[in-house]
Coordinates of C-alpha atoms in Angstrom, one line a residue:
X117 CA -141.2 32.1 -32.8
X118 CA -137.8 29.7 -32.7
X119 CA -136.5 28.1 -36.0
X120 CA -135.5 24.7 -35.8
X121 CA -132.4 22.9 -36.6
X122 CA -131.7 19.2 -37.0
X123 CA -128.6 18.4 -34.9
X124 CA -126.6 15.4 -38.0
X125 CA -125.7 13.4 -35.3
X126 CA -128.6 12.9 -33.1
X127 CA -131.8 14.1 -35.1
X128 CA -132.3 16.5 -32.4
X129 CA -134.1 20.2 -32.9
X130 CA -132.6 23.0 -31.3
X131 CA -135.5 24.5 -30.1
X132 CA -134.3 28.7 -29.1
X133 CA -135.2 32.3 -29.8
X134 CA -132.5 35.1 -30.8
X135 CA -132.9 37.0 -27.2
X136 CA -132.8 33.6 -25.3
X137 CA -129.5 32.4 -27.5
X138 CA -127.8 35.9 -26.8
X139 CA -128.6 35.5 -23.3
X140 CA -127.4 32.1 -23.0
X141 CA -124.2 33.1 -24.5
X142 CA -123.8 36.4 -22.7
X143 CA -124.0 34.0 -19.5
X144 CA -121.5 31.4 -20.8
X145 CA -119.4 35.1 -21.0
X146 CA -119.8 36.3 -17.6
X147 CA -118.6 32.6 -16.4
X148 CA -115.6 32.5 -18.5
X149 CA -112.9 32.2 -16.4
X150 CA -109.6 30.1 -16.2
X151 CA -108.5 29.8 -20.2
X152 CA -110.2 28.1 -23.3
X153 CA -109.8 24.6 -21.5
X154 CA -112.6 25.7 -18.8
X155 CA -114.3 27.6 -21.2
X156 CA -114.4 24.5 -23.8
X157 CA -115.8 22.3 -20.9
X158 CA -118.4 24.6 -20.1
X159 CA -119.6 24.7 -23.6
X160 CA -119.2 21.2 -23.7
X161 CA -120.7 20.6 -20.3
X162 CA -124.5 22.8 -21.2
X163 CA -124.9 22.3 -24.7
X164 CA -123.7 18.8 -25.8
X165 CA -124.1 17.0 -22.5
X166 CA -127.2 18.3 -20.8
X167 CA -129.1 20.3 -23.6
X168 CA -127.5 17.8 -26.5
X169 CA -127.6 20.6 -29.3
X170 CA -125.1 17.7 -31.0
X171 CA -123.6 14.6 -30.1
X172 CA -120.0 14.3 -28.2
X173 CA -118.6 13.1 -31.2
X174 CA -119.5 15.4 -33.7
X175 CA -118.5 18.3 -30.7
X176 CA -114.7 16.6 -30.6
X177 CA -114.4 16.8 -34.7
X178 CA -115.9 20.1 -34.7
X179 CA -113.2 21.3 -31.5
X180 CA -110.3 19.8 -33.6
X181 CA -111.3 21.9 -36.8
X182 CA -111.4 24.9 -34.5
X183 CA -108.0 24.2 -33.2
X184 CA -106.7 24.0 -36.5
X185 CA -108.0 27.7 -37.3
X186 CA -106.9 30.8 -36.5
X187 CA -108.3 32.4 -33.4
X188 CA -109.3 31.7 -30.0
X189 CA -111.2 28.8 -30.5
X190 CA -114.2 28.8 -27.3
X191 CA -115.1 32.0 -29.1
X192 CA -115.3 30.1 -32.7
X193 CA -117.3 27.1 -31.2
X194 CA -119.4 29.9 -29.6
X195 CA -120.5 31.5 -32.8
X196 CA -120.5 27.8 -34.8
X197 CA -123.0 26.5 -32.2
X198 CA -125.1 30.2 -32.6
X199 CA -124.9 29.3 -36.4
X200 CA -126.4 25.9 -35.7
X201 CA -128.9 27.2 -33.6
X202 CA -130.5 29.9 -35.2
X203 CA -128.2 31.0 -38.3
X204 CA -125.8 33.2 -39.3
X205 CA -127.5 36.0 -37.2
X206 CA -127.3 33.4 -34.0
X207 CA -123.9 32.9 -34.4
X208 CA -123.5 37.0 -34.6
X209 CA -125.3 37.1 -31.1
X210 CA -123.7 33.6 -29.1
X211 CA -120.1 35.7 -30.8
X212 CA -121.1 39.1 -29.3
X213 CA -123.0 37.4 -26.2
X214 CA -119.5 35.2 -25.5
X215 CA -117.1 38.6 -25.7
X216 CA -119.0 41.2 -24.2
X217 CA -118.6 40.7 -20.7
X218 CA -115.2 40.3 -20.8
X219 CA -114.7 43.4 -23.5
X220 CA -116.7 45.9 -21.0
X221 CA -114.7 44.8 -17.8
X222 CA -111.0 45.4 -19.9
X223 CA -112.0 48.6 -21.4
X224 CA -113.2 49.1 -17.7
X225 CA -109.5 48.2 -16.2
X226 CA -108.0 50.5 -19.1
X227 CA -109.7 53.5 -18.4
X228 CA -108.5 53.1 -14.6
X229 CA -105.0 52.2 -15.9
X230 CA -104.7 55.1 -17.6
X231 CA -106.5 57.2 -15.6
X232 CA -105.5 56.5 -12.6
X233 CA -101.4 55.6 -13.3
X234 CA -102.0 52.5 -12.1
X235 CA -98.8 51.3 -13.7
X236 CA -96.9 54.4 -11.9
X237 CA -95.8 55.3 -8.6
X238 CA -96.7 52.6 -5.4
X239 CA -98.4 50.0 -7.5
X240 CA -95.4 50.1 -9.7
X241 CA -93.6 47.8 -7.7
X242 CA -96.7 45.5 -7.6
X243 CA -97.2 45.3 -11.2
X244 CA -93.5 44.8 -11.5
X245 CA -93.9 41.5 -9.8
X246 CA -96.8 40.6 -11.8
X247 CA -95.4 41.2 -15.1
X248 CA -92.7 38.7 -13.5
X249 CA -95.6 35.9 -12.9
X250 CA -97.2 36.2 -16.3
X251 CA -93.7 35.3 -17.8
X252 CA -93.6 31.9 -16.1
X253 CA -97.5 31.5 -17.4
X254 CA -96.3 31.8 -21.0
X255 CA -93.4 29.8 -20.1
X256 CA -96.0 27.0 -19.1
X257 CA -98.4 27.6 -22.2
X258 CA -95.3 27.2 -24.7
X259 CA -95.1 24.0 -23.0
X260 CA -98.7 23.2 -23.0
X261 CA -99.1 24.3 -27.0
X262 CA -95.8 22.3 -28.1
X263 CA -97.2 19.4 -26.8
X264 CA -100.0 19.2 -28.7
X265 CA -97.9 20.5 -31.9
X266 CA -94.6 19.3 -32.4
X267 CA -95.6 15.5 -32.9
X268 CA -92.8 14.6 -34.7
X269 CA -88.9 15.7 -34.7
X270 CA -89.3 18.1 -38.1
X271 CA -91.7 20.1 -36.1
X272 CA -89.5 20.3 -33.6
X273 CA -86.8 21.4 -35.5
X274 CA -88.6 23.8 -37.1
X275 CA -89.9 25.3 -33.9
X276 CA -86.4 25.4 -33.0
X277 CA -85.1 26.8 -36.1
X278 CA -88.4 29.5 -35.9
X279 CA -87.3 30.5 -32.3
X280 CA -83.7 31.1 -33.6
X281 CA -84.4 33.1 -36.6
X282 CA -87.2 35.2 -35.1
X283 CA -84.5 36.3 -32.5
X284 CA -82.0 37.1 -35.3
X285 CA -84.7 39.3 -36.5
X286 CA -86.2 37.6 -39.5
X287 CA -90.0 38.8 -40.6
X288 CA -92.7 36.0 -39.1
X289 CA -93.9 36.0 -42.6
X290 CA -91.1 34.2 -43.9
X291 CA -90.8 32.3 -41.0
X292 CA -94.2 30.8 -41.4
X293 CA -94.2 30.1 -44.8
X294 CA -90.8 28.8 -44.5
X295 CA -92.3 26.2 -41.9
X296 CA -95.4 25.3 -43.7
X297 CA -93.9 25.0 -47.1
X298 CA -91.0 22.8 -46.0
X299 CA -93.2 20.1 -43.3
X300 CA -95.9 20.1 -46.2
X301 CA -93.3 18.8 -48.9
X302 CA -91.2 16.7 -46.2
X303 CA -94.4 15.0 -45.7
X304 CA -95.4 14.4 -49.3
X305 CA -91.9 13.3 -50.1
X306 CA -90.5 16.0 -51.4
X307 CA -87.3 16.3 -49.9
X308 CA -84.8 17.5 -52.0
X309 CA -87.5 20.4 -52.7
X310 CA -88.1 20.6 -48.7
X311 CA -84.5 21.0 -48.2
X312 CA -84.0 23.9 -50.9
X313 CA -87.2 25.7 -49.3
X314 CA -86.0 26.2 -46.2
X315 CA -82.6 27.4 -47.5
X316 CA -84.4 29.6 -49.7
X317 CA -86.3 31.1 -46.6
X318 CA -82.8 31.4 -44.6
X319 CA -81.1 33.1 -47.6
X320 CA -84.1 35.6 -48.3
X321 CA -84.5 36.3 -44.2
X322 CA -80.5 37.0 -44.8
X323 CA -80.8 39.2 -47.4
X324 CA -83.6 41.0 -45.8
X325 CA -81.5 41.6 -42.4
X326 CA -78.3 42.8 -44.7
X327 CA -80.8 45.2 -46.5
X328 CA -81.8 47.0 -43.0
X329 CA -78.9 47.0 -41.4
X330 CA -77.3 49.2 -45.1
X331 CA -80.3 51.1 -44.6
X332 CA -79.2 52.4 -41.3
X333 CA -83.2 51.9 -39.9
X334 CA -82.4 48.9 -37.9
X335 CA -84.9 46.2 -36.4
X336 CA -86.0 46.8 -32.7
X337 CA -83.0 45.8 -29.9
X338 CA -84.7 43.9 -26.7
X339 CA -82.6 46.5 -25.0
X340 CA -84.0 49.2 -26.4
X341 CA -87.7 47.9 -25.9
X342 CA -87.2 47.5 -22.3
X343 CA -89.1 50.6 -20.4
X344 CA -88.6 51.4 -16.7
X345 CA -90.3 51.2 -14.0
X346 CA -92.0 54.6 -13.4
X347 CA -93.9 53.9 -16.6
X348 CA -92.5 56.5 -19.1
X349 CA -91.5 53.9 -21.7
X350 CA -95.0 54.8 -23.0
X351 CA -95.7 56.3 -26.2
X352 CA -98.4 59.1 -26.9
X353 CA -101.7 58.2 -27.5
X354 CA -101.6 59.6 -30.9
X355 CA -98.6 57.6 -32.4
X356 CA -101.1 55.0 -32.5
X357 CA -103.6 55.3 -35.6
X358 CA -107.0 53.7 -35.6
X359 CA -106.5 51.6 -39.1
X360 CA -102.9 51.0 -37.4
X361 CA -104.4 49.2 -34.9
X362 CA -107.3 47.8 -36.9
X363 CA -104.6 45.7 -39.1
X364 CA -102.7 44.8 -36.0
X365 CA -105.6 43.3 -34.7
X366 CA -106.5 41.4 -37.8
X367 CA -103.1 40.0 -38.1
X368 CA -103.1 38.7 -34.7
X369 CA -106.7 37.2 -35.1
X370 CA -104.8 35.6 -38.2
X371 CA -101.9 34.1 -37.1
X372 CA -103.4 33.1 -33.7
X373 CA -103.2 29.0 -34.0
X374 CA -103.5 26.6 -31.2
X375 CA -104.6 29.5 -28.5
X376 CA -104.6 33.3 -27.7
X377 CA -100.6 33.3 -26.3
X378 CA -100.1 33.0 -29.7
X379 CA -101.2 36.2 -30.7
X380 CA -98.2 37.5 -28.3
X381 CA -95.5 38.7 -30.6
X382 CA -97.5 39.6 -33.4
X383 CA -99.5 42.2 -31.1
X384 CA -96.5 43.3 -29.6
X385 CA -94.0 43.7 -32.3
X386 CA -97.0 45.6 -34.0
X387 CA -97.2 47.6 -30.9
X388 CA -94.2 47.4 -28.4
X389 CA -91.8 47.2 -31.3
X390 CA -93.5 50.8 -32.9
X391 CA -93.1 52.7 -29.5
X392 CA -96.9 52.5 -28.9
X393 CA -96.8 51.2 -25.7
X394 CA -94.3 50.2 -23.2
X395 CA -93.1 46.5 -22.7
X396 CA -94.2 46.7 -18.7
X397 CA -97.7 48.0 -20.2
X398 CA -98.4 45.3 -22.7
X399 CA -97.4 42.6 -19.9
X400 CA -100.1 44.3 -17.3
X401 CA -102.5 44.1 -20.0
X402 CA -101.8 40.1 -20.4
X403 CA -101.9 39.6 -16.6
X404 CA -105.5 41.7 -16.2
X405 CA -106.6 39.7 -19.1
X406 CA -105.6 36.3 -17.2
X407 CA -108.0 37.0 -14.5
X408 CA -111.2 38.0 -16.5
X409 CA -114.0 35.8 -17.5
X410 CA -112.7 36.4 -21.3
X411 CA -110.5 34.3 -23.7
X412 CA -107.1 35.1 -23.3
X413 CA -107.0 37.3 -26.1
X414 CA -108.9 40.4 -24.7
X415 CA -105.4 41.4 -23.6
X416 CA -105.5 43.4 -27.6
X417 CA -108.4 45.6 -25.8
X418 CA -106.1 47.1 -23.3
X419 CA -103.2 47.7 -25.2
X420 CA -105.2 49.1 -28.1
X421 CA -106.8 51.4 -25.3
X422 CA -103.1 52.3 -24.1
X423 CA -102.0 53.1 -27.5
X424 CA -105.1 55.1 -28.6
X425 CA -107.8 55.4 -26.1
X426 CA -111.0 54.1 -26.6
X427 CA -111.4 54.3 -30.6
X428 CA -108.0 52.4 -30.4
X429 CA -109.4 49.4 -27.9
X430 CA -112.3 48.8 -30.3
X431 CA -110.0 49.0 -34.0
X432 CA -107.8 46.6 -32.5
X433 CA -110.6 44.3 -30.6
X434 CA -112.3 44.6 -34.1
X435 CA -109.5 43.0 -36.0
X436 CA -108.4 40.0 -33.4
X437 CA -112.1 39.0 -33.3
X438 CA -113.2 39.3 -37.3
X439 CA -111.3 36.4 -38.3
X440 CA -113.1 34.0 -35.1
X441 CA -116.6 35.2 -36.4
X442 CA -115.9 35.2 -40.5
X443 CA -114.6 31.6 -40.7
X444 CA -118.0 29.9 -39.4
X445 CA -120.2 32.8 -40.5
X446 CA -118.5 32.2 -44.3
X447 CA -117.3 28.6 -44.3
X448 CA -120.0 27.0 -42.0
X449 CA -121.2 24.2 -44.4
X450 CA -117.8 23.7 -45.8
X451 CA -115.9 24.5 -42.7
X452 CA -115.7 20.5 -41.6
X453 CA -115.1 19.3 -45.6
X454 CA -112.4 21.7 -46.4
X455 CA -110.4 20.7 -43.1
X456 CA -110.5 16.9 -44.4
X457 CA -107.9 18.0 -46.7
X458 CA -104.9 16.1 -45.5
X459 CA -102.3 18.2 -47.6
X460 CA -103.8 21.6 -46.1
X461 CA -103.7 19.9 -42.2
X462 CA -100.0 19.2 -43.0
X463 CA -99.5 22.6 -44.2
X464 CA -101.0 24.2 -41.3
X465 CA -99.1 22.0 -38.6
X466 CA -96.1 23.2 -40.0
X467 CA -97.1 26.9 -39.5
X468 CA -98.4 25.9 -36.1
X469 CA -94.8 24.7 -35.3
X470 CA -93.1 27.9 -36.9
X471 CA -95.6 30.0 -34.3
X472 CA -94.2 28.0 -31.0
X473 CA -91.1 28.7 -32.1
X474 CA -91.9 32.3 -32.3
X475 CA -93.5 32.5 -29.3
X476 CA -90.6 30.9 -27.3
X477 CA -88.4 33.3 -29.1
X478 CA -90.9 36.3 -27.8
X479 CA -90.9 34.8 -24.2
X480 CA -87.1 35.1 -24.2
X481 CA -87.4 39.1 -25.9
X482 CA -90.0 39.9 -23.0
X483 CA -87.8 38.1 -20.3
X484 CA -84.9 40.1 -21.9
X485 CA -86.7 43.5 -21.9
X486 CA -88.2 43.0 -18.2
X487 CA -84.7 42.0 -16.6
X488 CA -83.6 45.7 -17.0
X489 CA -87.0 47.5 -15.0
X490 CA -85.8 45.3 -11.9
X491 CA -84.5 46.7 -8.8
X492 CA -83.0 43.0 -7.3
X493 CA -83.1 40.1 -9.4
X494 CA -83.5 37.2 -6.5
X495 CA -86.8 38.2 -5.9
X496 CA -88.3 38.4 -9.6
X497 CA -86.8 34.6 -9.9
X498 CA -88.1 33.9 -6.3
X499 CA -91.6 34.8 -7.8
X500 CA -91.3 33.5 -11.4
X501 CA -90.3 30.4 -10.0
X502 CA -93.4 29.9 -7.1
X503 CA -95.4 31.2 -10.3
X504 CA -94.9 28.2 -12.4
X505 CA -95.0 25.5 -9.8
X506 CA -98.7 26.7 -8.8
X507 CA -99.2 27.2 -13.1
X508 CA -98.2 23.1 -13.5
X509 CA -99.0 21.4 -10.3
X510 CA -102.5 23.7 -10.2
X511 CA -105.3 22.6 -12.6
X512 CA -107.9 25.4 -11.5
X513 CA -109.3 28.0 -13.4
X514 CA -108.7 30.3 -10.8
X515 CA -104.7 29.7 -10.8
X516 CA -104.4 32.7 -12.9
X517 CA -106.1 35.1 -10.2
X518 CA -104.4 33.6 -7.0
X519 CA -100.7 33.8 -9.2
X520 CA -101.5 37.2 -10.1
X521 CA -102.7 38.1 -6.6
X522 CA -99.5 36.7 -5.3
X523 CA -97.2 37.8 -7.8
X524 CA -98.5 41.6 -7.0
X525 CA -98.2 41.5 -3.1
X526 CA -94.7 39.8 -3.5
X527 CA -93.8 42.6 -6.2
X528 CA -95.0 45.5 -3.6
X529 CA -93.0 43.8 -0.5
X530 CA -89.4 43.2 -2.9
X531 CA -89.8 46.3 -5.0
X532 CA -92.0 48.9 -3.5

């Protein structure tokens, strides 16, 4: 027996049974390749176009309340259109159904990681040159997020100023507030109370930075974070707690706005920045996750797996994906009323700007941390640069698994 559901648009039931909806999604998982862009289309594509579980337009105002959320946002359409279908139970299945396949394959490639040493030894060199690539794809998804942030030149300056201050080792916290609070009272006029905002911010951040420097702790050096090649810049397994990871993962699934590369520095300051895992680790684990049919974000399964075996990889997979299954399963009838609200949009598009900035400034910390594991630098920017051209001039999901493929035969022939 199916329940139905009137689609608002089109008067249309959804006519589908629990196993048939997990099914559906578990095969919209296993296809899931090349980023949220092909994965939106293919959602788009099944369900709206052919099946017409709601109408186009309805689909477009429900993607742009999505992309204003936190979170990786195919999986949050995945488990609002489960919702539609057949409840808050659906949307627990087309969630699961959508993450599954690529969950299984990661934990998968971590177990032969560390198992096998793939990151030691002979494939060194090869992972060496991929961990190069995936630095130009990051490069090319700053680009691609900014342009659909920083509208205006105070986002842009406060991207900028995020960048800047993150390097200078200011909490994200502060830098996001700072942005959101200023653009929100910039935009409502408020300028003199804009202005004293962000000052506030910068003198707090200052304060802050004089504070641990006096207490002799010290933030994390981009020197100090960079590991070498043979792999031991690894931490024990057992540094890493499960709750640790847990609350990693949550604040990445949190602060993820406008796609999964922005979960970047949270996850590795939380990890990298503790001695958890090493900075060559954490960039294999974005590069495996590139080429799995998974969004983006599945990279938090590997590291977690790295930092604390298994019970790790599932804490932190937990806490990246809660947030992308409460919002719907909590806010679903409110969900497209409560983003109407022009003053909380304008608050969350200055956030959005303070986390490009902070992801450019991570970029430049990986960059820094990488430069010191390679043997020749010609070749890494021989390969970082062939790596971006085929990332822009390549619109194909399956850029990410010929770049990678590349990037680790080049890496094998310049550094093995």
């Amino acid at each position: 027996m199916t329940d139905l559901v009137p689609d608002a648009d089109t008067d249309r039931l959804i006519r589908i049974g629990h196993l048939a909806l997990f099914g559906r999604f578990l095969m919209f998982g296993c296809l899931a390749f090349g980023g949220p862009v092909a994965q939106i289309a293919m959602i788009r594509r099944d369900l709206v176009e052919r099946d017409r579980w709601m109408s186009p337009g309805h689909f477009n105002r429900l993607l742009a309340v999505m992309q204003v959320l936190p979170g990786p946002e195919a999986h949050e359409l995945c488990v609002h259109m489960g919702i539609r279908a057949r409840g808050r139970i659906g949307g627990l299945l087309a969630g699961l159904g959508f993450m599954l396949p690529g969950f299984l394959l990661m934990m998968g490639a971590a177990w032969a990681y560390v198992t096998f040493g793939l990151g030691q030894g002979v494939l060194a060199a090869a992972f060496l040159g991929i961990q190069v690539a995936v630095l130009a794809v990051i490069v090319r998804a700053v680009h691609r997020i900014g342009q659909h942030i920083l509208e205006d030149r105070l986002l842009w300056a406060l991207a900028i100023i995020a960048g800047v201050a993150t390097l200078a080792g200011i909490s994200f916290w502060l830098v996001l507030a700072g942005s959101g609070l200023v653009y929100a009272l910039w935009r409502a006029g408020r300028t003199g109370l804009a202005i004293a905002a962000g000052l506030v911010a910068i003198i707090v951040g200052g304060l802050g930075l004089v504070l641990v420097a006096e207490s002799g702790t010290g933030w994390p050096s981009m020197n100090g974070l960079a590991g070498r090649m043979d792999g031991t810049d690894s931490a024990p397994a057992s540094a890493a707690g499960i709750l640790a990871l847990f609350l990693a993962g949550l604040k990445a699934g949190l602060l993820t706005f406008g796609g999964a590369y922005t979960a970047i520095p949270f996850v590795r300051a939380d990890t990298v920045g503790r001695g958890w895992i090493g900075e060559g680790q954490f960039l294999d684990g974005v590069a495996i996750s590139g080429v799995l049919p998974a969004p983006l974000i599945i990279f938090c399964t590997f590291v977690g797996y790295v930092a604390g075996g298994p019970w790790g990889a599932l804490a932190i997979t937990a806490g990246v994906f809660l947030p992308a299954f409460a919002f719907s399963m909590i806010f679903y009838e409110r969900l497209e009323r409560v983003m109407d609200m022009s003053a909380l949009q304008t608050l969350l598009a200055g956030v959005a700007a303070g986390v490009v900035g902070i992801i450019a400034a991570a970029t430049i910390q990986l960059a820094w941390a990488t430069a010191p594991r390679l043997p020749s630098l010609w070749p890494a920017l021989l390969i970082f640069a062939v790596a971006l051209a085929i990332v822009y001039l390549w619109k194909s999901r399956f850029s990410a698994v010929v770049i990678v493929a590349l990037a680790g035969m080049a890496g094998w022939l310049a550094f093995g």
